[in-house]
Amino acid sequence: MPTAPDPLLASAHDLLRRTRDDMRVSIQGLPAEALNWRPVGDDTNSIAVLAYHSLTSTITWLSVAVDEPPPGRDRDSDFDFAAGDDSRLLAFVDESVERCLDLVDRSRAVDWAAVRNHWDPARDIKLAAAWAFVHALEHLREHEGQMSLTRQLWEQRSAP
């Protein structure tokens, strides 16, 4: 008898697609200046940085959660990312979300109680697969909300 798909993975699929669509709304039609604008200077992040960081982080944490090898990552360089234009950033978002969707394939079996290693081998941290999974999604949604707010701030700044 076939087993039902994991409801957590199915829910993540829907959430990832919705987040992709929300990110696209925050990005589409903006010039590079807006995509790379930091609302309060260097201590804040641009839409481009938020998109890049949140998606590279999500891929990494989902990899940990489902016990796939995490991609190589230099987290600090996430915050130096700059977008050339909206079409390239949108393509990055689409490709990254597809990678995430592959990681949360509904047919996958995951032991959510399994102990995993932190993605950074220099950090000797053990955590539950479920923690990595939840963290990946909450972190992504947090930064998507910041992207939306940053776009609103940009549009208000540019309004006559």
JSON list of C-alpha atoms in Angstrom, two decimals:
[
{"chain": "A", "resi": 1, "resn": "MET", "atom": "CA", "xyz": [0.00, 0.00, 0.00]},
{"chain": "A", "resi": 2, "resn": "PRO", "atom": "CA", "xyz": [1.51, 3.39, -0.98]},
{"chain": "A", "resi": 3, "resn": "THR", "atom": "CA", "xyz": [2.15, 5.80, 1.86]},
{"chain": "A", "resi": 4, "resn": "ALA", "atom": "CA", "xyz": [0.64, 9.27, 1.91]},
{"chain": "A", "resi": 5, "resn": "PRO", "atom": "CA", "xyz": [2.97, 12.16, 1.19]},
{"chain": "A", "resi": 6, "resn": "ASP", "atom": "CA", "xyz": [4.55, 13.78, 4.22]},
{"chain": "A", "resi": 7, "resn": "PRO", "atom": "CA", "xyz": [2.23, 16.70, 5.10]},
{"chain": "A", "resi": 8, "resn": "LEU", "atom": "CA", "xyz": [5.18, 18.84, 6.21]},
{"chain": "A", "resi": 9, "resn": "LEU", "atom": "CA", "xyz": [6.85, 18.48, 2.83]},
{"chain": "A", "resi": 10, "resn": "ALA", "atom": "CA", "xyz": [3.58, 19.13, 1.01]},
{"chain": "A", "resi": 11, "resn": "SER", "atom": "CA", "xyz": [3.04, 22.26, 3.12]},
{"chain": "A", "resi": 12, "resn": "ALA", "atom": "CA", "xyz": [6.60, 23.42, 2.43]},
{"chain": "A", "resi": 13, "resn": "HIS", "atom": "CA", "xyz": [5.97, 23.01, -1.30]},
{"chain": "A", "resi": 14, "resn": "ASP", "atom": "CA", "xyz": [3.01, 25.36, -1.12]},
{"chain": "A", "resi": 15, "resn": "LEU", "atom": "CA", "xyz": [4.82, 27.83, 1.13]},
{"chain": "A", "resi": 16, "resn": "LEU", "atom": "CA", "xyz": [7.87, 27.93, -1.14]},
{"chain": "A", "resi": 17, "resn": "ARG", "atom": "CA", "xyz": [5.76, 28.63, -4.22]},
{"chain": "A", "resi": 18, "resn": "ARG", "atom": "CA", "xyz": [3.87, 31.39, -2.42]},
{"chain": "A", "resi": 19, "resn": "THR", "atom": "CA", "xyz": [7.13, 32.90, -1.18]},
{"chain": "A", "resi": 20, "resn": "ARG", "atom": "CA", "xyz": [8.56, 32.83, -4.71]},
{"chain": "A", "resi": 21, "resn": "ASP", "atom": "CA", "xyz": [5.49, 34.70, -5.97]},
{"chain": "A", "resi": 22, "resn": "ASP", "atom": "CA", "xyz": [5.74, 37.26, -3.15]},
{"chain": "A", "resi": 23, "resn": "MET", "atom": "CA", "xyz": [9.45, 37.78, -3.84]},
{"chain": "A", "resi": 24, "resn": "ARG", "atom": "CA", "xyz": [8.72, 38.31, -7.52]},
{"chain": "A", "resi": 25, "resn": "VAL", "atom": "CA", "xyz": [6.24, 41.09, -6.59]},
{"chain": "A", "resi": 26, "resn": "SER", "atom": "CA", "xyz": [8.92, 42.77, -4.46]},
{"chain": "A", "resi": 27, "resn": "ILE", "atom": "CA", "xyz": [11.49, 42.61, -7.27]},
{"chain": "A", "resi": 28, "resn": "GLN", "atom": "CA", "xyz": [9.67, 42.98, -10.57]},
{"chain": "A", "resi": 29, "resn": "GLY", "atom": "CA", "xyz": [9.99, 46.29, -12.36]},
{"chain": "A", "resi": 30, "resn": "LEU", "atom": "CA", "xyz": [12.57, 47.82, -10.05]},
{"chain": "A", "resi": 31, "resn": "PRO", "atom": "CA", "xyz": [15.78, 49.33, -11.44]},
{"chain": "A", "resi": 32, "resn": "ALA", "atom": "CA", "xyz": [19.14, 48.11, -10.17]},
{"chain": "A", "resi": 33, "resn": "GLU", "atom": "CA", "xyz": [19.40, 51.21, -7.98]},
{"chain": "A", "resi": 34, "resn": "ALA", "atom": "CA", "xyz": [16.25, 50.18, -6.08]},
{"chain": "A", "resi": 35, "resn": "LEU", "atom": "CA", "xyz": [17.23, 46.50, -5.87]},
{"chain": "A", "resi": 36, "resn": "ASN", "atom": "CA", "xyz": [20.59, 47.43, -4.32]},
{"chain": "A", "resi": 37, "resn": "TRP", "atom": "CA", "xyz": [19.33, 50.30, -2.14]},
{"chain": "A", "resi": 38, "resn": "ARG", "atom": "CA", "xyz": [19.92, 49.94, 1.60]},
{"chain": "A", "resi": 39, "resn": "PRO", "atom": "CA", "xyz": [17.17, 51.88, 3.37]},
{"chain": "A", "resi": 40, "resn": "VAL", "atom": "CA", "xyz": [19.24, 53.09, 6.33]},
{"chain": "A", "resi": 41, "resn": "GLY", "atom": "CA", "xyz": [22.74, 52.68, 5.00]},
{"chain": "A", "resi": 42, "resn": "ASP", "atom": "CA", "xyz": [25.23, 49.85, 5.32]},
{"chain": "A", "resi": 43, "resn": "ASP", "atom": "CA", "xyz": [23.64, 48.46, 8.48]},
{"chain": "A", "resi": 44, "resn": "THR", "atom": "CA", "xyz": [20.57, 47.39, 6.49]},
{"chain": "A", "resi": 45, "resn": "ASN", "atom": "CA", "xyz": [20.09, 45.01, 3.58]},
{"chain": "A", "resi": 46, "resn": "SER", "atom": "CA", "xyz": [18.90, 45.64, 0.08]},
{"chain": "A", "resi": 47, "resn": "ILE", "atom": "CA", "xyz": [16.19, 43.67, -1.69]},
{"chain": "A", "resi": 48, "resn": "ALA", "atom": "CA", "xyz": [18.92, 41.94, -3.71]},
{"chain": "A", "resi": 49, "resn": "VAL", "atom": "CA", "xyz": [20.86, 40.92, -0.58]},
{"chain": "A", "resi": 50, "resn": "LEU", "atom": "CA", "xyz": [17.70, 39.74, 1.17]},
{"chain": "A", "resi": 51, "resn": "ALA", "atom": "CA", "xyz": [16.72, 37.60, -1.82]},
{"chain": "A", "resi": 52, "resn": "TYR", "atom": "CA", "xyz": [20.18, 36.13, -2.27]},
{"chain": "A", "resi": 53, "resn": "HIS", "atom": "CA", "xyz": [20.86, 35.49, 1.41]},
{"chain": "A", "resi": 54, "resn": "SER", "atom": "CA", "xyz": [17.45, 34.07, 2.23]},
{"chain": "A", "resi": 55, "resn": "LEU", "atom": "CA", "xyz": [17.45, 31.65, -0.70]},
{"chain": "A", "resi": 56, "resn": "THR", "atom": "CA", "xyz": [21.02, 30.42, -0.33]},
{"chain": "A", "resi": 57, "resn": "SER", "atom": "CA", "xyz": [20.30, 29.94, 3.36]},
{"chain": "A", "resi": 58, "resn": "THR", "atom": "CA", "xyz": [17.04, 28.10, 2.65]},
{"chain": "A", "resi": 59, "resn": "ILE", "atom": "CA", "xyz": [18.74, 25.71, 0.25]},
{"chain": "A", "resi": 60, "resn": "THR", "atom": "CA", "xyz": [21.42, 25.04, 2.85]},
{"chain": "A", "resi": 61, "resn": "TRP", "atom": "CA", "xyz": [19.06, 24.49, 5.78]},
{"chain": "A", "resi": 62, "resn": "LEU", "atom": "CA", "xyz": [16.64, 22.35, 3.75]},
{"chain": "A", "resi": 63, "resn": "SER", "atom": "CA", "xyz": [19.61, 20.23, 2.69]},
{"chain": "A", "resi": 64, "resn": "VAL", "atom": "CA", "xyz": [20.48, 19.69, 6.34]},
{"chain": "A", "resi": 65, "resn": "ALA", "atom": "CA", "xyz": [16.85, 18.92, 7.21]},
{"chain": "A", "resi": 66, "resn": "VAL", "atom": "CA", "xyz": [16.40, 16.23, 4.55]},
{"chain": "A", "resi": 67, "resn": "ASP", "atom": "CA", "xyz": [19.92, 14.82, 4.94]},
{"chain": "A", "resi": 68, "resn": "GLU", "atom": "CA", "xyz": [21.35, 15.95, 1.61]},
{"chain": "A", "resi": 69, "resn": "PRO", "atom": "CA", "xyz": [24.87, 17.37, 1.34]},
{"chain": "A", "resi": 70, "resn": "PRO", "atom": "CA", "xyz": [24.62, 21.13, 1.81]},
{"chain": "A", "resi": 71, "resn": "PRO", "atom": "CA", "xyz": [26.05, 23.26, -0.97]},
{"chain": "A", "resi": 72, "resn": "GLY", "atom": "CA", "xyz": [29.33, 25.04, -0.37]},
{"chain": "A", "resi": 73, "resn": "ARG", "atom": "CA", "xyz": [28.60, 28.41, 1.10]},
{"chain": "A", "resi": 74, "resn": "ASP", "atom": "CA", "xyz": [30.39, 31.56, 2.20]},
{"chain": "A", "resi": 75, "resn": "ARG", "atom": "CA", "xyz": [27.63, 33.15, 4.29]},
{"chain": "A", "resi": 76, "resn": "ASP", "atom": "CA", "xyz": [29.48, 36.44, 4.76]},
{"chain": "A", "resi": 77, "resn": "SER", "atom": "CA", "xyz": [29.60, 37.01, 1.00]},
{"chain": "A", "resi": 78, "resn": "ASP", "atom": "CA", "xyz": [25.78, 36.84, 0.85]},
{"chain": "A", "resi": 79, "resn": "PHE", "atom": "CA", "xyz": [25.70, 40.39, 2.18]},
{"chain": "A", "resi": 80, "resn": "ASP", "atom": "CA", "xyz": [27.89, 41.75, -0.63]},
{"chain": "A", "resi": 81, "resn": "PHE", "atom": "CA", "xyz": [25.53, 40.56, -3.36]},
{"chain": "A", "resi": 82, "resn": "ALA", "atom": "CA", "xyz": [24.34, 43.15, -5.90]},
{"chain": "A", "resi": 83, "resn": "ALA", "atom": "CA", "xyz": [21.73, 42.72, -8.60]},
{"chain": "A", "resi": 84, "resn": "GLY", "atom": "CA", "xyz": [22.40, 43.87, -12.15]},
{"chain": "A", "resi": 85, "resn": "ASP", "atom": "CA", "xyz": [18.73, 44.07, -13.06]},
{"chain": "A", "resi": 86, "resn": "ASP", "atom": "CA", "xyz": [15.36, 42.67, -12.07]},
{"chain": "A", "resi": 87, "resn": "SER", "atom": "CA", "xyz": [15.28, 39.96, -14.75]},
{"chain": "A", "resi": 88, "resn": "ARG", "atom": "CA", "xyz": [18.50, 38.35, -13.53]},
{"chain": "A", "resi": 89, "resn": "LEU", "atom": "CA", "xyz": [17.40, 38.54, -9.91]},
{"chain": "A", "resi": 90, "resn": "LEU", "atom": "CA", "xyz": [14.01, 37.05, -10.80]},
{"chain": "A", "resi": 91, "resn": "ALA", "atom": "CA", "xyz": [15.77, 34.21, -12.64]},
{"chain": "A", "resi": 92, "resn": "PHE", "atom": "CA", "xyz": [17.91, 33.58, -9.54]},
{"chain": "A", "resi": 93, "resn": "VAL", "atom": "CA", "xyz": [14.79, 33.49, -7.36]},
{"chain": "A", "resi": 94, "resn": "ASP", "atom": "CA", "xyz": [13.04, 31.06, -9.70]},
{"chain": "A", "resi": 95, "resn": "GLU", "atom": "CA", "xyz": [16.06, 28.75, -9.99]},
{"chain": "A", "resi": 96, "resn": "SER", "atom": "CA", "xyz": [16.67, 28.79, -6.23]},
{"chain": "A", "resi": 97, "resn": "VAL", "atom": "CA", "xyz": [13.06, 28.02, -5.38]},
{"chain": "A", "resi": 98, "resn": "GLU", "atom": "CA", "xyz": [13.16, 25.11, -7.84]},
{"chain": "A", "resi": 99, "resn": "ARG", "atom": "CA", "xyz": [16.18, 23.75, -5.95]},
{"chain": "A", "resi": 100, "resn": "CYS", "atom": "CA", "xyz": [14.23, 24.10, -2.70]},
{"chain": "A", "resi": 101, "resn": "LEU", "atom": "CA", "xyz": [11.20, 22.36, -4.20]},
{"chain": "A", "resi": 102, "resn": "ASP", "atom": "CA", "xyz": [13.42, 19.46, -5.25]},
{"chain": "A", "resi": 103, "resn": "LEU", "atom": "CA", "xyz": [14.68, 19.19, -1.67]},
{"chain": "A", "resi": 104, "resn": "VAL", "atom": "CA", "xyz": [11.14, 19.00, -0.28]},
{"chain": "A", "resi": 105, "resn": "ASP", "atom": "CA", "xyz": [9.87, 16.54, -2.87]},
{"chain": "A", "resi": 106, "resn": "ARG", "atom": "CA", "xyz": [6.61, 15.16, -1.49]},
{"chain": "A", "resi": 107, "resn": "SER", "atom": "CA", "xyz": [7.67, 11.56, -2.05]},
{"chain": "A", "resi": 108, "resn": "ARG", "atom": "CA", "xyz": [10.71, 11.93, 0.21]},
{"chain": "A", "resi": 109, "resn": "ALA", "atom": "CA", "xyz": [10.72, 10.19, 3.58]},
{"chain": "A", "resi": 110, "resn": "VAL", "atom": "CA", "xyz": [12.28, 12.24, 6.38]},
{"chain": "A", "resi": 111, "resn": "ASP", "atom": "CA", "xyz": [12.88, 11.28, 9.98]},
{"chain": "A", "resi": 112, "resn": "TRP", "atom": "CA", "xyz": [12.15, 14.64, 11.59]},
{"chain": "A", "resi": 113, "resn": "ALA", "atom": "CA", "xyz": [13.62, 13.51, 14.93]},
{"chain": "A", "resi": 114, "resn": "ALA", "atom": "CA", "xyz": [16.97, 12.56, 13.38]},
{"chain": "A", "resi": 115, "resn": "VAL", "atom": "CA", "xyz": [20.00, 14.44, 14.64]},
{"chain": "A", "resi": 116, "resn": "ARG", "atom": "CA", "xyz": [21.85, 16.43, 12.00]},
{"chain": "A", "resi": 117, "resn": "ASN", "atom": "CA", "xyz": [25.10, 18.36, 11.92]},
{"chain": "A", "resi": 118, "resn": "HIS", "atom": "CA", "xyz": [25.09, 22.11, 11.40]},
{"chain": "A", "resi": 119, "resn": "TRP", "atom": "CA", "xyz": [25.82, 23.02, 7.76]},
{"chain": "A", "resi": 120, "resn": "ASP", "atom": "CA", "xyz": [29.07, 24.76, 8.77]},
{"chain": "A", "resi": 121, "resn": "PRO", "atom": "CA", "xyz": [31.58, 22.03, 9.66]},
{"chain": "A", "resi": 122, "resn": "ALA", "atom": "CA", "xyz": [33.53, 24.55, 11.76]},
{"chain": "A", "resi": 123, "resn": "ARG", "atom": "CA", "xyz": [30.56, 24.68, 14.14]},
{"chain": "A", "resi": 124, "resn": "ASP", "atom": "CA", "xyz": [30.16, 21.50, 16.15]},
{"chain": "A", "resi": 125, "resn": "ILE", "atom": "CA", "xyz": [26.40, 21.83, 16.57]},
{"chain": "A", "resi": 126, "resn": "LYS", "atom": "CA", "xyz": [23.89, 18.99, 16.52]},
{"chain": "A", "resi": 127, "resn": "LEU", "atom": "CA", "xyz": [20.24, 19.73, 15.84]},
{"chain": "A", "resi": 128, "resn": "ALA", "atom": "CA", "xyz": [17.04, 17.95, 14.93]},
{"chain": "A", "resi": 129, "resn": "ALA", "atom": "CA", "xyz": [16.04, 17.65, 11.28]},
{"chain": "A", "resi": 130, "resn": "ALA", "atom": "CA", "xyz": [12.74, 19.28, 12.24]},
{"chain": "A", "resi": 131, "resn": "TRP", "atom": "CA", "xyz": [14.57, 22.32, 13.67]},
{"chain": "A", "resi": 132, "resn": "ALA", "atom": "CA", "xyz": [16.55, 22.80, 10.45]},
{"chain": "A", "resi": 133, "resn": "PHE", "atom": "CA", "xyz": [13.36, 22.47, 8.40]},
{"chain": "A", "resi": 134, "resn": "VAL", "atom": "CA", "xyz": [11.33, 24.95, 10.44]},
{"chain": "A", "resi": 135, "resn": "HIS", "atom": "CA", "xyz": [14.25, 27.38, 10.60]},
{"chain": "A", "resi": 136, "resn": "ALA", "atom": "CA", "xyz": [14.69, 27.28, 6.81]},
{"chain": "A", "resi": 137, "resn": "LEU", "atom": "CA", "xyz": [11.08, 28.26, 6.22]},
{"chain": "A", "resi": 138, "resn": "GLU", "atom": "CA", "xyz": [10.70, 30.85, 8.97]},
{"chain": "A", "resi": 139, "resn": "HIS", "atom": "CA", "xyz": [13.94, 32.55, 7.98]},
{"chain": "A", "resi": 140, "resn": "LEU", "atom": "CA", "xyz": [12.84, 32.68, 4.33]},
{"chain": "A", "resi": 141, "resn": "ARG", "atom": "CA", "xyz": [9.45, 34.19, 5.17]},
{"chain": "A", "resi": 142, "resn": "GLU", "atom": "CA", "xyz": [11.04, 36.73, 7.54]},
{"chain": "A", "resi": 143, "resn": "HIS", "atom": "CA", "xyz": [13.33, 38.02, 4.81]},
{"chain": "A", "resi": 144, "resn": "GLU", "atom": "CA", "xyz": [10.57, 37.98, 2.19]},
{"chain": "A", "resi": 145, "resn": "GLY", "atom": "CA", "xyz": [8.59, 40.31, 4.46]},
{"chain": "A", "resi": 146, "resn": "GLN", "atom": "CA", "xyz": [11.63, 42.58, 4.74]},
{"chain": "A", "resi": 147, "resn": "MET", "atom": "CA", "xyz": [11.90, 42.62, 0.94]},
{"chain": "A", "resi": 148, "resn": "SER", "atom": "CA", "xyz": [8.28, 43.74, 0.66]},
{"chain": "A", "resi": 149, "resn": "LEU", "atom": "CA", "xyz": [8.78, 46.45, 3.26]},
{"chain": "A", "resi": 150, "resn": "THR", "atom": "CA", "xyz": [11.99, 47.64, 1.56]},
{"chain": "A", "resi": 151, "resn": "ARG", "atom": "CA", "xyz": [10.13, 47.97, -1.74]},
{"chain": "A", "resi": 152, "resn": "GLN", "atom": "CA", "xyz": [7.42, 50.00, 0.01]},
{"chain": "A", "resi": 153, "resn": "LEU", "atom": "CA", "xyz": [10.07, 52.25, 1.54]},
{"chain": "A", "resi": 154, "resn": "TRP", "atom": "CA", "xyz": [11.73, 52.69, -1.87]},
{"chain": "A", "resi": 155, "resn": "GLU", "atom": "CA", "xyz": [8.43, 53.60, -3.51]},
{"chain": "A", "resi": 156, "resn": "GLN", "atom": "CA", "xyz": [7.59, 56.05, -0.73]},
{"chain": "A", "resi": 157, "resn": "ARG", "atom": "CA", "xyz": [11.05, 57.59, -1.03]},
{"chain": "A", "resi": 158, "resn": "SER", "atom": "CA", "xyz": [10.59, 57.99, -4.78]},
{"chain": "A", "resi": 159, "resn": "ALA", "atom": "CA", "xyz": [7.02, 59.29, -4.59]},
{"chain": "A", "resi": 160, "resn": "PRO", "atom": "CA", "xyz": [6.50, 62.97, -5.47]}
]
